[in-house]
């Protein structure tokens, strides 16, 4: 690839150390123009890869800009697959900008967003799903999202797709071979019972990958938790305790929260997205009623609902909440245990509800509530080798691939011809290729697979 050599500041501002990355065929040559090593005067291109060189960055007047360490990478053994240099200097914004200016003066161009990883993809250092995992790894906010991104970056998901693709390509090749011998109608290279078994197995694997998206999406974006209840039961106070900051206004005035307030926090390594909603009550206030409608909307979006009460709810209220959270995890939070009102005077008997007594004002039993929230999230214990889908793009492609594979299974049940089966199998492979960024299957690839695995007339 004839790409220009690019450079960019790779570290966030404000640190003690700053790193500038250079990548491209001229990376070592351009770095040599502004770098004066201490000791050996050997050009960077002549030095061993994966080594460091100490020296100074100098400007056109031969004035020292900074003392630096230069890391050397030779193509193709670098992140981008190109010649690469990393200049580690002091983190001063002035120094970093001066080094960037000198590099651009000597032939580099500033890199665009994600261009280093884009070049890694284009140069075959990673596939598209791994490239996307780089962004997920950078933005990881907890152990779960870190582990999922690292697993994908290491290629576990890619390897699974590659294995599925190889099996599908073999089946397609056998069916294509039958079409080449269409004059012999009795000839079948693809054993239909074996084909059916394999198709069902791949269908199960695709469905399992697609199902993991619910967990992956929740962990990546935060598990939504709605805090609902009447006005003045302590919802905003509880939110502040769960977030460990004064996020919501707390007041004795009814209807203070007129819109939802949303923020995230980490509990036991899992990210939760808490929503404090407007208090539910009958009111003539138009704005407050809009807030109450949004409360019901957020309740529908939540996976977990905290129903905060401070007195015995009516049967109508119990039936209403049961209907609204039928497909969700409900935790009934009985607040204000610090007051004299005995909670034993009101109770809700229901086997599927979890109940906890707290004092949002004084933080009593908040850790107990947090543990109940973690249990309600029902997140499986993940290991590094587990494949969990976090991208909506991947999820959509898997669903489309599985839909096409289901057509293959249905076609075999109906005894349809091999050309229809082959076409649907091609569509499955194409949808999987969209995930990794591979080229769609070509007739040449099918032929190559045929001649690699089968010997016809030698």
CSV table of C-alpha atoms in Angstrom, one decimal:
chain,number,residue,atom,x,y,z
A,1,UNK,CA,0.0,0.0,0.0
A,2,UNK,CA,1.4,3.4,-1.0
A,3,UNK,CA,0.2,5.4,2.0
A,4,UNK,CA,1.7,8.6,3.3
A,5,UNK,CA,3.6,8.4,6.7
A,6,UNK,CA,1.3,9.5,9.5
A,7,UNK,CA,1.9,10.8,13.0
A,8,UNK,CA,-0.2,11.5,16.1
A,9,UNK,CA,-0.1,12.2,19.8
A,10,UNK,CA,-1.1,8.8,21.4
A,11,UNK,CA,-1.4,9.9,25.0
A,12,UNK,CA,-4.0,12.0,26.9
A,13,UNK,CA,-2.9,15.6,27.8
A,14,UNK,CA,-1.7,16.4,31.3
A,15,UNK,CA,0.5,13.4,32.0
A,16,UNK,CA,4.2,13.4,32.9
A,17,UNK,CA,5.1,11.4,29.7
A,18,UNK,CA,3.8,12.0,26.2
A,19,UNK,CA,4.1,9.5,23.3
A,20,UNK,CA,4.0,10.4,19.6
A,21,UNK,CA,3.4,7.5,17.1
A,22,UNK,CA,4.7,7.5,13.5
A,23,UNK,CA,3.7,4.9,11.0
A,24,UNK,CA,4.5,4.4,7.3
A,25,UNK,CA,7.2,3.5,4.9
A,26,UNK,CA,9.2,6.6,5.7
A,27,UNK,CA,8.7,6.5,9.5
A,28,UNK,CA,12.3,5.7,10.4
A,29,UNK,CA,13.7,8.1,7.8
A,30,UNK,CA,11.6,11.0,9.0
A,31,UNK,CA,12.3,10.3,12.6
A,32,UNK,CA,16.1,10.3,11.8
A,33,UNK,CA,15.8,13.9,10.5
A,34,UNK,CA,14.8,15.3,13.9
A,35,UNK,CA,16.5,12.8,16.2
A,36,UNK,CA,20.1,13.0,17.4
A,37,UNK,CA,21.0,9.8,19.3
A,38,UNK,CA,23.5,9.8,22.2
A,39,UNK,CA,26.3,7.3,21.6
A,40,UNK,CA,25.9,5.4,18.3
A,41,UNK,CA,25.1,7.4,15.2
A,42,UNK,CA,23.6,4.5,13.4
A,43,UNK,CA,20.4,5.5,11.5
A,44,UNK,CA,17.2,4.1,13.1
A,45,UNK,CA,16.6,2.0,10.0
A,46,UNK,CA,19.8,0.1,10.7
A,47,UNK,CA,19.1,-0.6,14.3
A,48,UNK,CA,17.5,-3.8,15.6
A,49,UNK,CA,13.7,-3.8,15.9
A,50,UNK,CA,12.1,-3.7,19.3
A,51,UNK,CA,15.0,-1.6,20.7
A,52,UNK,CA,15.1,1.8,22.3
A,53,UNK,CA,17.4,4.7,21.3
A,54,UNK,CA,18.1,7.6,23.7
A,55,UNK,CA,18.8,11.1,22.4
A,56,UNK,CA,17.4,14.5,21.6
A,57,UNK,CA,14.8,15.9,19.3
A,58,UNK,CA,16.2,19.0,17.6
A,59,UNK,CA,14.7,21.7,15.5
A,60,UNK,CA,16.0,23.3,12.2
A,61,UNK,CA,18.3,25.5,14.2
A,62,UNK,CA,19.8,22.4,15.9
A,63,UNK,CA,18.3,23.5,19.2
A,64,UNK,CA,17.2,20.8,21.6
A,65,UNK,CA,13.5,20.5,22.0
A,66,UNK,CA,13.5,17.5,24.5
A,67,UNK,CA,15.4,14.5,25.6
A,68,UNK,CA,13.5,11.4,24.4
A,69,UNK,CA,13.4,7.6,24.0
A,70,UNK,CA,12.7,6.3,20.5
A,71,UNK,CA,11.1,2.8,20.1
A,72,UNK,CA,11.8,1.1,16.7
A,73,UNK,CA,9.5,-1.3,14.9
A,74,UNK,CA,10.2,-2.7,11.4
A,75,UNK,CA,7.5,-3.8,9.0
A,76,UNK,CA,5.6,-6.1,9.1
A,77,UNK,CA,6.2,-6.6,12.8
A,78,UNK,CA,4.4,-3.6,14.2
A,79,UNK,CA,0.9,-2.7,15.3
A,80,UNK,CA,0.1,-1.3,11.8
A,81,UNK,CA,2.2,-3.7,9.8
A,82,UNK,CA,4.3,-0.8,8.6
A,83,UNK,CA,7.6,0.7,9.8
A,84,UNK,CA,6.8,2.5,13.0
A,85,UNK,CA,8.4,4.7,15.6
A,86,UNK,CA,7.2,5.8,19.0
A,87,UNK,CA,8.8,8.9,20.5
A,88,UNK,CA,8.5,9.1,24.3
A,89,UNK,CA,9.0,12.6,25.5
A,90,UNK,CA,8.0,14.8,28.4
A,91,UNK,CA,4.2,15.4,28.6
A,92,UNK,CA,4.3,19.2,28.1
A,93,UNK,CA,1.7,20.3,25.6
A,94,UNK,CA,4.3,22.7,24.1
A,95,UNK,CA,6.9,19.9,23.6
A,96,UNK,CA,4.4,17.5,22.0
A,97,UNK,CA,3.2,20.2,19.6
A,98,UNK,CA,6.8,21.2,18.7
A,99,UNK,CA,7.6,17.5,17.9
A,100,UNK,CA,4.5,17.2,15.9
A,101,UNK,CA,5.3,20.4,14.0
A,102,UNK,CA,8.8,19.1,13.2
A,103,UNK,CA,7.5,15.8,12.0
A,104,UNK,CA,5.0,17.4,9.6
A,105,UNK,CA,7.7,19.8,8.4
A,106,UNK,CA,9.8,16.7,7.5
A,107,UNK,CA,7.2,14.7,5.6
A,108,UNK,CA,4.6,13.3,8.0
A,109,UNK,CA,0.9,14.1,7.9
A,110,UNK,CA,-1.3,14.1,11.0
A,111,UNK,CA,-3.3,10.9,11.4
A,112,UNK,CA,-7.0,10.9,11.1
A,113,UNK,CA,-9.3,9.3,13.9
A,114,UNK,CA,-8.6,5.6,14.1
A,115,UNK,CA,-6.1,5.6,11.2
A,116,UNK,CA,-3.5,3.5,13.0
A,117,UNK,CA,-6.0,0.7,13.6
A,118,UNK,CA,-7.4,1.2,10.2
A,119,UNK,CA,-4.0,0.5,8.7
A,120,UNK,CA,-3.6,-2.5,10.9
A,121,UNK,CA,-6.8,-3.9,9.5
A,122,UNK,CA,-5.9,-3.1,5.9
A,123,UNK,CA,-2.5,-4.6,6.3
A,124,UNK,CA,-3.9,-7.9,7.7
A,125,UNK,CA,-2.7,-7.4,11.3
A,126,UNK,CA,-6.3,-7.8,12.5
A,127,UNK,CA,-9.8,-8.4,11.1
A,128,UNK,CA,-12.6,-5.9,11.4
A,129,UNK,CA,-14.1,-7.4,14.6
A,130,UNK,CA,-10.7,-7.2,16.3
A,131,UNK,CA,-10.3,-3.6,15.1
A,132,UNK,CA,-13.6,-2.7,16.7
A,133,UNK,CA,-12.4,-4.4,19.9
A,134,UNK,CA,-9.6,-1.9,20.2
A,135,UNK,CA,-12.1,0.9,20.7
A,136,UNK,CA,-14.0,-1.2,23.2
A,137,UNK,CA,-10.8,-1.9,25.1
A,138,UNK,CA,-9.9,1.8,25.3
A,139,UNK,CA,-13.4,2.7,26.5
A,140,UNK,CA,-13.7,-0.2,29.0
A,141,UNK,CA,-15.0,1.0,32.4
A,142,UNK,CA,-15.0,-2.2,34.4
A,143,UNK,CA,-13.5,-5.7,34.5
A,144,UNK,CA,-16.4,-7.3,32.5
A,145,UNK,CA,-16.1,-4.9,29.5
A,146,UNK,CA,-12.3,-5.1,29.6
A,147,UNK,CA,-12.4,-8.9,29.5
A,148,UNK,CA,-14.9,-9.0,26.7
A,149,UNK,CA,-12.9,-6.6,24.6
A,150,UNK,CA,-9.7,-8.4,25.3
A,151,UNK,CA,-11.2,-11.7,24.3
A,152,UNK,CA,-12.4,-10.3,21.0
A,153,UNK,CA,-9.1,-8.5,20.4
A,154,UNK,CA,-7.2,-11.8,20.9
A,155,UNK,CA,-9.3,-13.3,18.1
A,156,UNK,CA,-11.6,-15.7,20.0
A,157,UNK,CA,-14.7,-14.5,18.2
A,158,UNK,CA,-12.8,-14.3,14.9
A,159,UNK,CA,-11.5,-17.9,15.3
A,160,UNK,CA,-15.1,-19.1,16.0
A,161,UNK,CA,-16.3,-17.4,12.8
A,162,UNK,CA,-13.4,-18.7,10.8
A,163,UNK,CA,-14.2,-22.3,11.9
A,164,UNK,CA,-17.9,-21.9,10.9
A,165,UNK,CA,-16.9,-20.4,7.6
A,166,UNK,CA,-14.5,-23.3,6.8
A,167,UNK,CA,-17.3,-25.8,7.5
A,168,UNK,CA,-19.8,-23.8,5.4
A,169,UNK,CA,-17.3,-23.4,2.6
A,170,UNK,CA,-16.7,-27.1,2.5
A,171,UNK,CA,-20.5,-27.8,2.2
A,172,UNK,CA,-20.8,-25.1,-0.5
A,173,UNK,CA,-17.9,-26.6,-2.5
A,174,UNK,CA,-19.5,-30.1,-2.4
A,175,UNK,CA,-22.9,-28.7,-3.6
A,176,UNK,CA,-21.1,-26.7,-6.3
A,177,UNK,CA,-19.4,-29.8,-7.4
A,178,UNK,CA,-22.7,-31.6,-7.8
A,179,UNK,CA,-23.8,-28.8,-10.1
A,180,UNK,CA,-20.7,-29.3,-12.3
A,181,UNK,CA,-21.8,-32.9,-12.7
A,182,UNK,CA,-25.5,-32.0,-13.3
A,183,UNK,CA,-25.6,-34.5,-16.2
A,184,UNK,CA,-25.4,-37.3,-13.6
A,185,UNK,CA,-28.5,-36.6,-11.5
A,186,UNK,CA,-27.9,-39.6,-9.3
A,187,UNK,CA,-24.4,-38.3,-8.3
A,188,UNK,CA,-24.3,-36.7,-4.8
A,189,UNK,CA,-21.0,-35.5,-3.4
A,190,UNK,CA,-22.6,-33.9,-0.3
A,191,UNK,CA,-24.1,-36.5,1.9
A,192,UNK,CA,-27.5,-35.0,2.8
A,193,UNK,CA,-27.7,-36.5,6.3
A,194,UNK,CA,-24.2,-35.2,7.1
A,195,UNK,CA,-25.1,-31.9,5.6
A,196,UNK,CA,-28.3,-31.7,7.7
A,197,UNK,CA,-26.5,-32.5,10.9
A,198,UNK,CA,-23.8,-30.0,10.3
A,199,UNK,CA,-26.3,-27.3,9.4
A,200,UNK,CA,-28.2,-27.9,12.6
A,201,UNK,CA,-25.0,-27.7,14.6
A,202,UNK,CA,-23.9,-24.4,13.0
A,203,UNK,CA,-27.5,-23.1,13.6
A,204,UNK,CA,-27.1,-23.8,17.3
A,205,UNK,CA,-23.8,-22.1,17.4
A,206,UNK,CA,-25.0,-19.0,15.6
A,207,UNK,CA,-28.1,-18.8,17.8
A,208,UNK,CA,-25.9,-19.1,21.0
A,209,UNK,CA,-23.6,-16.3,19.8
A,210,UNK,CA,-26.7,-14.1,19.0
A,211,UNK,CA,-28.2,-14.8,22.5
A,212,UNK,CA,-25.0,-13.6,24.2
A,213,UNK,CA,-25.7,-10.1,22.8
A,214,UNK,CA,-28.2,-9.4,25.6
A,215,UNK,CA,-25.5,-9.9,28.2
A,216,UNK,CA,-22.8,-8.2,26.2
A,217,UNK,CA,-24.9,-5.2,25.4
A,218,UNK,CA,-26.0,-4.8,29.1
A,219,UNK,CA,-22.4,-5.0,30.3
A,220,UNK,CA,-21.1,-2.6,27.7
A,221,UNK,CA,-23.8,0.1,28.1
A,222,UNK,CA,-24.8,-0.5,31.7
A,223,UNK,CA,-27.7,-2.6,33.0
A,224,UNK,CA,-30.7,-0.2,33.2
A,225,UNK,CA,-32.3,0.1,36.7
A,226,UNK,CA,-35.3,2.3,37.3
A,227,UNK,CA,-36.1,3.7,40.7
A,228,UNK,CA,-39.9,4.3,40.9
A,229,UNK,CA,-42.4,5.2,43.5
A,230,UNK,CA,-44.6,8.0,44.8
A,231,UNK,CA,-43.4,11.5,45.5
A,232,UNK,CA,-41.3,12.0,48.6
A,233,UNK,CA,-40.5,8.4,49.3
A,234,UNK,CA,-36.8,9.0,49.0
A,235,UNK,CA,-36.0,8.1,45.4
A,236,UNK,CA,-33.5,11.0,44.8
A,237,UNK,CA,-31.8,10.3,48.2
A,238,UNK,CA,-31.4,6.6,47.2
A,239,UNK,CA,-30.0,7.5,43.8
A,240,UNK,CA,-27.4,9.8,45.5
A,241,UNK,CA,-26.3,6.9,47.8
A,242,UNK,CA,-26.1,4.4,44.9
A,243,UNK,CA,-24.0,6.9,42.8
A,244,UNK,CA,-22.0,8.1,45.8
A,245,UNK,CA,-22.5,11.7,44.8
A,246,UNK,CA,-25.2,14.4,45.1
A,247,UNK,CA,-26.7,13.9,41.6
A,248,UNK,CA,-30.3,14.6,42.4
A,249,UNK,CA,-32.0,17.4,44.3
A,250,UNK,CA,-33.5,16.2,47.6
A,251,UNK,CA,-36.4,18.2,49.0
A,252,UNK,CA,-39.5,17.7,51.1
A,253,UNK,CA,-41.6,19.4,48.4
A,254,UNK,CA,-43.7,17.0,46.4
A,255,UNK,CA,-42.9,16.7,42.7
A,256,UNK,CA,-39.4,18.1,42.9
A,257,UNK,CA,-38.2,15.6,40.3
A,258,UNK,CA,-40.1,16.4,37.1
A,259,UNK,CA,-38.0,14.5,34.6
A,260,UNK,CA,-35.8,11.5,34.9
A,261,UNK,CA,-32.1,11.7,36.1
A,262,UNK,CA,-29.8,9.1,34.8
A,263,UNK,CA,-26.2,8.1,35.6
A,264,UNK,CA,-24.0,5.0,35.9
A,265,UNK,CA,-21.9,3.4,38.6
A,266,UNK,CA,-20.0,0.2,39.1
A,267,UNK,CA,-21.1,-2.4,41.6
A,268,UNK,CA,-19.0,-5.6,42.0
A,269,UNK,CA,-17.3,-4.9,38.7
A,270,UNK,CA,-20.6,-4.5,36.8
A,271,UNK,CA,-21.8,-1.2,35.3
A,272,UNK,CA,-25.4,-0.2,36.2
A,273,UNK,CA,-27.4,2.7,34.7
A,274,UNK,CA,-29.7,4.1,37.4
A,275,UNK,CA,-32.6,6.3,36.5
A,276,UNK,CA,-34.4,8.4,39.2
A,277,UNK,CA,-37.9,9.0,37.9
A,278,UNK,CA,-40.6,11.5,38.6
A,279,UNK,CA,-42.8,10.6,41.5
A,280,UNK,CA,-46.0,8.8,40.6
A,281,UNK,CA,-49.1,10.6,41.8
A,282,UNK,CA,-52.3,12.2,40.5
A,283,UNK,CA,-51.7,15.9,39.7
A,284,UNK,CA,-53.1,18.7,37.5
A,285,UNK,CA,-49.5,20.0,36.8
A,286,UNK,CA,-49.0,19.6,33.1
A,287,UNK,CA,-45.2,19.5,33.3
A,288,UNK,CA,-45.2,17.0,36.2
A,289,UNK,CA,-47.6,14.7,34.3
A,290,UNK,CA,-45.1,14.7,31.4
A,291,UNK,CA,-42.5,13.6,33.8
A,292,UNK,CA,-44.8,10.8,35.1
A,293,UNK,CA,-45.3,9.5,31.6
A,294,UNK,CA,-41.6,9.4,31.1
A,295,UNK,CA,-41.4,7.4,34.4
A,296,UNK,CA,-43.5,4.7,32.8
A,297,UNK,CA,-41.4,4.8,29.7
A,298,UNK,CA,-38.2,4.3,31.6
A,299,UNK,CA,-39.8,1.6,33.6
A,300,UNK,CA,-40.5,-0.3,30.4
A,301,UNK,CA,-36.8,0.1,29.3
A,302,UNK,CA,-35.4,-1.1,32.6
A,303,UNK,CA,-34.2,-4.7,33.3
A,304,UNK,CA,-34.4,-4.1,37.1
A,305,UNK,CA,-37.0,-2.0,38.9
A,306,UNK,CA,-36.6,-0.7,42.4
A,307,UNK,CA,-40.1,0.1,43.8
A,308,UNK,CA,-39.5,2.4,46.7
A,309,UNK,CA,-42.3,2.6,49.3
A,310,UNK,CA,-42.7,4.0,52.8
A,311,UNK,CA,-46.2,2.8,53.6
A,312,UNK,CA,-48.6,0.0,52.7
A,313,UNK,CA,-49.5,0.2,49.0
A,314,UNK,CA,-53.0,-0.4,48.0
A,315,UNK,CA,-54.1,-3.5,46.2
A,316,UNK,CA,-54.6,-1.5,43.0
A,317,UNK,CA,-51.0,-0.1,43.2
A,318,UNK,CA,-49.7,-3.7,43.8
A,319,UNK,CA,-51.6,-5.0,40.8
A,320,UNK,CA,-50.5,-2.0,38.6
A,321,UNK,CA,-46.8,-2.5,39.4
A,322,UNK,CA,-47.1,-6.3,38.9
A,323,UNK,CA,-48.5,-5.7,35.4
A,324,UNK,CA,-45.9,-3.2,34.5
A,325,UNK,CA,-42.9,-5.3,35.6
A,326,UNK,CA,-44.1,-8.7,34.5
A,327,UNK,CA,-40.9,-9.4,32.4
A,328,UNK,CA,-38.5,-7.6,34.8
A,329,UNK,CA,-36.7,-8.2,38.1
A,330,UNK,CA,-38.6,-6.3,40.8
A,331,UNK,CA,-37.0,-5.3,44.2
A,332,UNK,CA,-39.4,-3.8,46.7
A,333,UNK,CA,-37.4,-1.3,48.7
A,334,UNK,CA,-39.1,-0.4,52.0
A,335,UNK,CA,-37.6,2.9,53.0
A,336,UNK,CA,-37.4,5.1,56.1
A,337,UNK,CA,-36.7,2.3,58.6
A,338,UNK,CA,-35.1,5.0,60.7
A,339,UNK,CA,-38.6,6.3,61.5
A,340,UNK,CA,-40.9,5.0,64.2
A,341,UNK,CA,-43.3,3.4,61.7
A,342,UNK,CA,-43.0,-0.3,62.0
A,343,UNK,CA,-42.6,-2.0,58.6
A,344,UNK,CA,-44.2,-5.1,60.0
A,345,UNK,CA,-47.5,-3.2,59.6
A,346,UNK,CA,-47.3,-3.5,55.8
A,347,UNK,CA,-46.1,-6.3,53.7
A,348,UNK,CA,-46.5,-7.6,50.1
A,349,UNK,CA,-46.7,-11.3,49.9
A,350,UNK,CA,-45.5,-12.5,46.5
A,351,UNK,CA,-43.0,-15.3,45.9
A,352,UNK,CA,-41.3,-13.6,42.9
A,353,UNK,CA,-40.7,-10.3,44.6
A,354,UNK,CA,-37.5,-9.5,46.6
A,355,UNK,CA,-38.0,-7.1,49.6
A,356,UNK,CA,-35.4,-5.2,51.5
A,357,UNK,CA,-35.6,-2.6,54.3
A,358,UNK,CA,-33.4,0.5,54.1
A,359,UNK,CA,-32.9,4.0,55.2
A,360,UNK,CA,-31.9,6.1,52.2
A,361,UNK,CA,-31.4,9.1,54.5
A,362,UNK,CA,-28.8,7.4,56.7
A,363,UNK,CA,-27.5,4.8,54.2
A,364,UNK,CA,-28.7,1.9,56.2
A,365,UNK,CA,-28.7,-1.5,54.3
A,366,UNK,CA,-27.6,0.2,51.1
A,367,UNK,CA,-24.8,-2.5,50.6
A,368,UNK,CA,-27.5,-5.2,51.1
A,369,UNK,CA,-29.6,-3.5,48.4
A,370,UNK,CA,-26.6,-3.3,46.1
A,371,UNK,CA,-26.0,-7.0,46.4
A,372,UNK,CA,-29.6,-7.7,45.6
A,373,UNK,CA,-29.2,-5.6,42.5
A,374,UNK,CA,-26.2,-7.6,41.4
A,375,UNK,CA,-28.0,-10.8,41.9
A,376,UNK,CA,-31.0,-9.5,40.0
A,377,UNK,CA,-28.8,-8.6,37.0
A,378,UNK,CA,-28.1,-12.4,36.7
A,379,UNK,CA,-24.8,-11.9,34.8
A,380,UNK,CA,-23.0,-15.2,34.3
A,381,UNK,CA,-19.4,-15.5,35.4
A,382,UNK,CA,-17.3,-14.9,32.3
A,383,UNK,CA,-13.8,-16.2,31.5
A,384,UNK,CA,-11.4,-14.8,28.9
A,385,UNK,CA,-12.2,-17.6,26.5
A,386,UNK,CA,-16.0,-16.9,26.6
A,387,UNK,CA,-17.3,-15.2,23.4
A,388,UNK,CA,-19.9,-12.5,24.2
A,389,UNK,CA,-21.3,-10.3,21.4
A,390,UNK,CA,-21.3,-6.6,22.3
A,391,UNK,CA,-21.8,-4.9,18.9
A,392,UNK,CA,-25.2,-4.4,17.4
A,393,UNK,CA,-23.6,-4.7,14.0
A,394,UNK,CA,-22.3,-8.2,14.8
A,395,UNK,CA,-25.7,-9.1,16.3
A,396,UNK,CA,-27.6,-8.1,13.2
A,397,UNK,CA,-25.2,-10.0,10.9
A,398,UNK,CA,-25.5,-13.2,13.1
A,399,UNK,CA,-29.3,-13.0,12.9
A,400,UNK,CA,-29.3,-12.6,9.2
A,401,UNK,CA,-26.8,-15.5,8.8
A,402,UNK,CA,-28.9,-17.7,11.1
A,403,UNK,CA,-32.0,-16.8,9.1
A,404,UNK,CA,-30.4,-17.9,5.9
A,405,UNK,CA,-29.1,-21.1,7.5
A,406,UNK,CA,-32.6,-21.9,8.7
A,407,UNK,CA,-33.7,-21.7,5.1
A,408,UNK,CA,-31.1,-24.3,4.3
A,409,UNK,CA,-32.5,-26.6,6.9
A,410,UNK,CA,-36.1,-26.1,5.8
A,411,UNK,CA,-35.0,-26.7,2.1
A,412,UNK,CA,-33.4,-30.0,3.0
A,413,UNK,CA,-36.6,-31.0,4.9
A,414,UNK,CA,-38.5,-30.3,1.7
A,415,UNK,CA,-36.0,-32.1,-0.5
A,416,UNK,CA,-35.2,-29.0,-2.6
A,417,UNK,CA,-32.3,-29.0,-5.1
A,418,UNK,CA,-28.7,-28.5,-4.3
A,419,UNK,CA,-28.4,-25.2,-6.2
A,420,UNK,CA,-30.9,-23.5,-3.8
A,421,UNK,CA,-29.0,-24.9,-0.8
A,422,UNK,CA,-25.7,-23.7,-2.2
A,423,UNK,CA,-27.1,-20.2,-2.7
A,424,UNK,CA,-28.4,-19.9,0.9
A,425,UNK,CA,-25.1,-21.2,2.2
A,426,UNK,CA,-23.3,-18.5,0.2
A,427,UNK,CA,-25.5,-15.9,1.8
A,428,UNK,CA,-24.7,-17.3,5.3
A,429,UNK,CA,-20.9,-17.0,4.6
A,430,UNK,CA,-21.4,-13.5,3.2
A,431,UNK,CA,-23.1,-12.3,6.4
A,432,UNK,CA,-20.3,-13.8,8.6
A,433,UNK,CA,-17.8,-12.1,6.3
A,434,UNK,CA,-19.4,-8.8,7.1
A,435,UNK,CA,-18.4,-9.2,10.7
A,436,UNK,CA,-14.7,-9.8,10.1
A,437,UNK,CA,-14.4,-7.6,7.0
A,438,UNK,CA,-13.4,-10.5,4.8
A,439,UNK,CA,-14.1,-10.5,1.1
A,440,UNK,CA,-17.3,-12.3,0.1
A,441,UNK,CA,-16.9,-15.9,-1.2
A,442,UNK,CA,-15.8,-16.0,-4.8
A,443,UNK,CA,-16.1,-18.8,-7.4
A,444,UNK,CA,-12.3,-19.0,-7.4
A,445,UNK,CA,-12.3,-19.6,-3.7
A,446,UNK,CA,-14.9,-22.4,-4.1
A,447,UNK,CA,-12.9,-24.0,-6.9
A,448,UNK,CA,-9.7,-23.8,-4.8
A,449,UNK,CA,-11.5,-25.5,-1.9
A,450,UNK,CA,-12.7,-28.2,-4.3
A,451,UNK,CA,-9.3,-29.0,-5.7
A,452,UNK,CA,-7.6,-28.8,-2.3
A,453,UNK,CA,-9.9,-31.4,-0.7
A,454,UNK,CA,-11.0,-33.6,-3.5
A,455,UNK,CA,-9.2,-35.4,-6.2
A,456,UNK,CA,-11.3,-35.8,-9.4
A,457,UNK,CA,-9.7,-37.9,-12.1
A,458,UNK,CA,-6.4,-36.6,-10.8
